[in-house]
């Protein structure tokens, strides 16, 4: 399976062949109306970018892929492992009505027509779909989330809540910081060893005093451990820090940046 790059009048995003049964997109910087450091498809409200620009970016993106921006639901990402079961009452909490929750890094739903949004400026962003039980998920995972196992926990929540089965769940991982650029001190390898023991070692490389960690590799490993095979997982092989023209990278610019993201929505048929 593979990703497809789409260029919709200059708005560039990727889709995964594995998720062909649902409307979805992994966004890039290209195609929105924001300017300066936020140019152009910034999806981040909590910054100096004009709110009306960010809303317009959402509308342009949602129109390009055919989902309803007014019904969209966002995460509130704090690098924890809390997963929200999104219901009809949540529809519109992106910008049409108040978001009455916080501390949510994963979203799941079986309600058609509610786009779920997650965000990244290096962290992993992953979309999930079980076409048999008819449910979807969206997960943000930086290294803390990888150590906490929020991605397998979200897949398990889909099974527990909606009767999904690991052998039916399809998973697509968007661009994130690669092992090439994710240089850390020993705290990150220590967290990975605490989480999965020696199984973490193949995904961690020592270079002098520093470590380079393959976060997406660990996520794939953890999904396989709960019964999701490699054939069910698609991975966009782009590093956010290596591609500043396409992606914002916290590693490169600190907090002076926008965010890209991913969106997924069950159809209404
Ligand atoms: Zn890189």
mmCIF file of C-alpha atoms and ligand atoms in Angstrom, residues 177-182 239-243, ligand 1:
data_model
loop_
_atom_site.group_PDB
_atom_site.id
_atom_site.type_symbol
_atom_site.label_atom_id
_atom_site.label_comp_id
_atom_site.label_asym_id
_atom_site.label_seq_id
_atom_site.Cartn_x
_atom_site.Cartn_y
_atom_site.Cartn_z
ATOM 1 C CA UNK A 177 10.222 13.555 12.772
ATOM 2 C CA UNK A 178 12.404 10.710 11.570
ATOM 3 C CA UNK A 179 15.208 8.849 13.278
ATOM 4 C CA UNK A 180 17.529 11.019 11.153
ATOM 5 C CA UNK A 181 16.564 14.143 13.111
ATOM 6 C CA UNK A 182 15.042 12.991 16.424
ATOM 7 C CA UNK A 239 10.606 13.512 8.026
ATOM 8 C CA UNK A 240 9.101 16.836 9.099
ATOM 9 C CA UNK A 241 12.487 18.294 10.062
ATOM 10 C CA UNK A 242 14.053 17.287 6.717
ATOM 11 C CA UNK A 243 11.243 18.922 4.700
HETATM 12 ZN ZN1 LIG B 1 15.038 14.114 9.239
#
